[in-house]
CSV table of C-alpha atoms in Angstrom, one decimal:
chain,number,residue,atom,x,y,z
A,1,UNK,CA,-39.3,-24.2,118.5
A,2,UNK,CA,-38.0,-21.1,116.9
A,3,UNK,CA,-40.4,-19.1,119.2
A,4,UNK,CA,-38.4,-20.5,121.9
A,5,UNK,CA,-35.4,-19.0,120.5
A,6,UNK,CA,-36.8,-15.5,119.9
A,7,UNK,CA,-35.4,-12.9,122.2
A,8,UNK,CA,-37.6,-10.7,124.0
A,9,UNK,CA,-35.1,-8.1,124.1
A,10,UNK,CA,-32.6,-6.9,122.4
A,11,UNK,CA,-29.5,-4.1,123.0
A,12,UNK,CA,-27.7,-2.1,120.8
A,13,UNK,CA,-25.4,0.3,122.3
A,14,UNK,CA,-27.8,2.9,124.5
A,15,UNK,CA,-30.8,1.6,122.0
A,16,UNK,CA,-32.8,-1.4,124.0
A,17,UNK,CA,-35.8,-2.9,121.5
A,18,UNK,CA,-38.1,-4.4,123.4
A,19,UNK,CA,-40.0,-6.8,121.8
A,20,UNK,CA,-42.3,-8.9,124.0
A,21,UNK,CA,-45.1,-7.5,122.1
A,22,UNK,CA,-44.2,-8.6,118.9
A,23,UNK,CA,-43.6,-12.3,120.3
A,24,UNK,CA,-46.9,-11.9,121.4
A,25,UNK,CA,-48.3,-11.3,118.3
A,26,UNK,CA,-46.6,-14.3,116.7
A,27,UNK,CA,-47.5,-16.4,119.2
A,28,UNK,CA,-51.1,-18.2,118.3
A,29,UNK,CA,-53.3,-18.0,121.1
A,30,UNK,CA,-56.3,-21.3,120.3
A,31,UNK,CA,-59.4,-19.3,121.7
A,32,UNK,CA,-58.5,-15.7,119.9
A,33,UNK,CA,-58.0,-18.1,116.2
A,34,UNK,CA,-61.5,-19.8,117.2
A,35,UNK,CA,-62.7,-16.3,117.7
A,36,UNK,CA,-60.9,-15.1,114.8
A,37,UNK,CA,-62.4,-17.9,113.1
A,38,UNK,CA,-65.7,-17.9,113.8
A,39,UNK,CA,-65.9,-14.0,113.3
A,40,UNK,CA,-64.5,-14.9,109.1
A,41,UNK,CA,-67.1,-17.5,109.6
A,42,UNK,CA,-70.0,-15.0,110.2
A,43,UNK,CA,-68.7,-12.9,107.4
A,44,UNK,CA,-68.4,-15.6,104.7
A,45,UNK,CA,-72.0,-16.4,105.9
A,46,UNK,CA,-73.5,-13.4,105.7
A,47,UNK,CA,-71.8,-12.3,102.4
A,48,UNK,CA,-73.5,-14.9,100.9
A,49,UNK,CA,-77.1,-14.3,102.4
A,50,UNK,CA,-76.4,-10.9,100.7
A,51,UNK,CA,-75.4,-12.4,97.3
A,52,UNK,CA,-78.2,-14.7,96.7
A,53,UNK,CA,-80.6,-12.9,98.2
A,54,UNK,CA,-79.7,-9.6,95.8
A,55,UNK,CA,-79.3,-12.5,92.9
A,56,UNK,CA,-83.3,-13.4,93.8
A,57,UNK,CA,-84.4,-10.0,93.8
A,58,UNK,CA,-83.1,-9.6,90.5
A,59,UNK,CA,-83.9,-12.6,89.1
A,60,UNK,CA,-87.4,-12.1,90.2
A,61,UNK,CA,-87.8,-8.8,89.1
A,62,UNK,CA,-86.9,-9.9,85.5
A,63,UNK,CA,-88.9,-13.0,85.3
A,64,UNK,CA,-92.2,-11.2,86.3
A,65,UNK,CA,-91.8,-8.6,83.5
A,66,UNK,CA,-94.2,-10.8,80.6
A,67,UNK,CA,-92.6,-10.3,77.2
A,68,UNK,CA,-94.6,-7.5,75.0
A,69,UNK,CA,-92.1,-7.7,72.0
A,70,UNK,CA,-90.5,-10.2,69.8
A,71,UNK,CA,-87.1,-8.9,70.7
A,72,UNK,CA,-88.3,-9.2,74.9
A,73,UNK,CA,-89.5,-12.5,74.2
A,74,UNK,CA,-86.2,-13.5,73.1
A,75,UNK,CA,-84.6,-11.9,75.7
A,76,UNK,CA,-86.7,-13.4,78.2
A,77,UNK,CA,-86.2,-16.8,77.1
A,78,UNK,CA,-82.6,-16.3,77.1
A,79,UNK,CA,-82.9,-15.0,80.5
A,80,UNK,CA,-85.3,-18.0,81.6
A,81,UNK,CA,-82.3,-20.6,80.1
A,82,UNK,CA,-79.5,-18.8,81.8
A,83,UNK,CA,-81.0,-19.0,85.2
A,84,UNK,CA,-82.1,-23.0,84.0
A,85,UNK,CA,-78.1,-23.6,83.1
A,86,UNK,CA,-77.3,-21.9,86.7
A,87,UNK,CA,-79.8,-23.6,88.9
A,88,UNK,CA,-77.6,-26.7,90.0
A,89,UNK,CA,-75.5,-24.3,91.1
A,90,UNK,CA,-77.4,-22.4,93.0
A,91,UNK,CA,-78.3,-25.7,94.9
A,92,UNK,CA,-75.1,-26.4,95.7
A,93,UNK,CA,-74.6,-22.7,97.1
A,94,UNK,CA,-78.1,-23.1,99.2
A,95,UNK,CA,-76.2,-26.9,100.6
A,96,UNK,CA,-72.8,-25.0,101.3
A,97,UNK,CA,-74.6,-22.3,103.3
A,98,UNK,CA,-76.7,-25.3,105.0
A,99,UNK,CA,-73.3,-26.7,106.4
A,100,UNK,CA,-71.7,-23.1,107.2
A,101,UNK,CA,-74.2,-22.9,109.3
A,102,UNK,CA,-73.8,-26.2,110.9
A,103,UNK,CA,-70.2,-25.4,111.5
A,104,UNK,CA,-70.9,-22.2,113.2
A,105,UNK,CA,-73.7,-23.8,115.1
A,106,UNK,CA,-71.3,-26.5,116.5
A,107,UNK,CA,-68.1,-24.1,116.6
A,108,UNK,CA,-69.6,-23.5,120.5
A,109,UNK,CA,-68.8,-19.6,120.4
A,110,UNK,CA,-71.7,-17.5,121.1
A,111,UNK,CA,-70.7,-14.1,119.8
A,112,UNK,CA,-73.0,-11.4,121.0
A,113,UNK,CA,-72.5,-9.7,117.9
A,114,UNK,CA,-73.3,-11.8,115.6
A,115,UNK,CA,-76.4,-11.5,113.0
A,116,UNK,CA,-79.8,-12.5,113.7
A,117,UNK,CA,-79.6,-14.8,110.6
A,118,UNK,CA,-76.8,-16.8,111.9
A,119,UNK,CA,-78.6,-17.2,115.6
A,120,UNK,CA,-81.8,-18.2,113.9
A,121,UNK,CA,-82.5,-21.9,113.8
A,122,UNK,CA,-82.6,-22.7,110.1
A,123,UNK,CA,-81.7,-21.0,106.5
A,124,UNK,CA,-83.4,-18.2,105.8
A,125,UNK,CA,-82.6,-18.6,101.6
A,126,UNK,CA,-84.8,-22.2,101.8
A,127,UNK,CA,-88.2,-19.8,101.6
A,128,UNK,CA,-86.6,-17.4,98.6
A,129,UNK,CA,-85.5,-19.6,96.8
A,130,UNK,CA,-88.6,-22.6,97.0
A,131,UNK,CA,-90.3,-18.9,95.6
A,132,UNK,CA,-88.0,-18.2,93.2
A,133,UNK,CA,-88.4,-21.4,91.9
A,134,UNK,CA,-92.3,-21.7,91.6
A,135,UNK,CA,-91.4,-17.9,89.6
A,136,UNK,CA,-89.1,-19.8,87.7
A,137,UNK,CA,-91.5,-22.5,86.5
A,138,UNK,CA,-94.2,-19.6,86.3
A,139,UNK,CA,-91.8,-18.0,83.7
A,140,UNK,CA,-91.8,-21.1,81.8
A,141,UNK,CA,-95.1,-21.2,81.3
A,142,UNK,CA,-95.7,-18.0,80.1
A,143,UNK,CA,-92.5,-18.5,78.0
A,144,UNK,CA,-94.7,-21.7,76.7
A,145,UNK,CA,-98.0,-19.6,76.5
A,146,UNK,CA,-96.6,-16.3,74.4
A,147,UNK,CA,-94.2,-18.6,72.0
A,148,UNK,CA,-97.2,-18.8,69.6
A,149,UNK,CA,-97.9,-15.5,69.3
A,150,UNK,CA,-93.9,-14.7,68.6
A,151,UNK,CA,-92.5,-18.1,66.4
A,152,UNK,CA,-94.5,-18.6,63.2
């Protein structure tokens, strides 16, 4: 309604404004939000992909190092329960990616630019992180297997 009222033009003296462009602008267009949305869409999903992915790398890197020392021992099993204590999380961030890509699926914009990851039929973390957790639960049992050798 007040968009309605805006003036398009406006004169002052020998000054005109002109300010069509501006309504424009304020005016939401639906396809360029759905555009504008599916492009934040994209981004969200892809800035994820890059998080967990760089979290696995890490992660893995970490677990596969076997403990020489008493004092790496006991940081490996800290490290080994911190990634425990965060695993329901990551589940839940592997589910919410599951549905982002749903929703982009069944948004019905085919950008040309988007990511081969979002084009791609299914989750590319699913394979990571089934790996990550067979590393996981090898780390345990070398955690299981050296704790003799460490706790009298």
């Amino acid at each position: 309604e007040k968009m309605s009222q805006f003036h398009i033009c406006t004169i002052r003296g020998c000054l005109i404004i002109d300010c069509r462009d501006l309504k424009n602008l304020l005016n939401p267009i639906p396809t360029n939000c759905l555009i504008t949305l599916h492009q934040n869409l994209v981004k969200l999903f892809m800035k994820k992909l890059e998080y967990l992915n760089h979290l696995f790398s890490y992660c893995s890197k970490h677990l596969k190092k076997e403990p020489a020392s008493l004092e790496q021992f006991v940081d490996f099993s800290e490290f080994v329960k911190a990634i425990n204590e965060i695993m329901p999380l990551l589940n839940i961030e592997i589910t919410f990616i599951d549905d982002l890509k749903k929703l982009i699926d069944n948004s019905k914009i085919d950008e040309v630019n988007d990511p081969v990851e979002v084009k791609s039929s299914r989750n590319p973390l699913h394979d990571k992180f089934k790996s990550f957790r067979d590393l996981l639960k090898n780390a345990k049992n070398i955690q299981d297997l050296i704790r003799d050798k460490f706790v009298v």
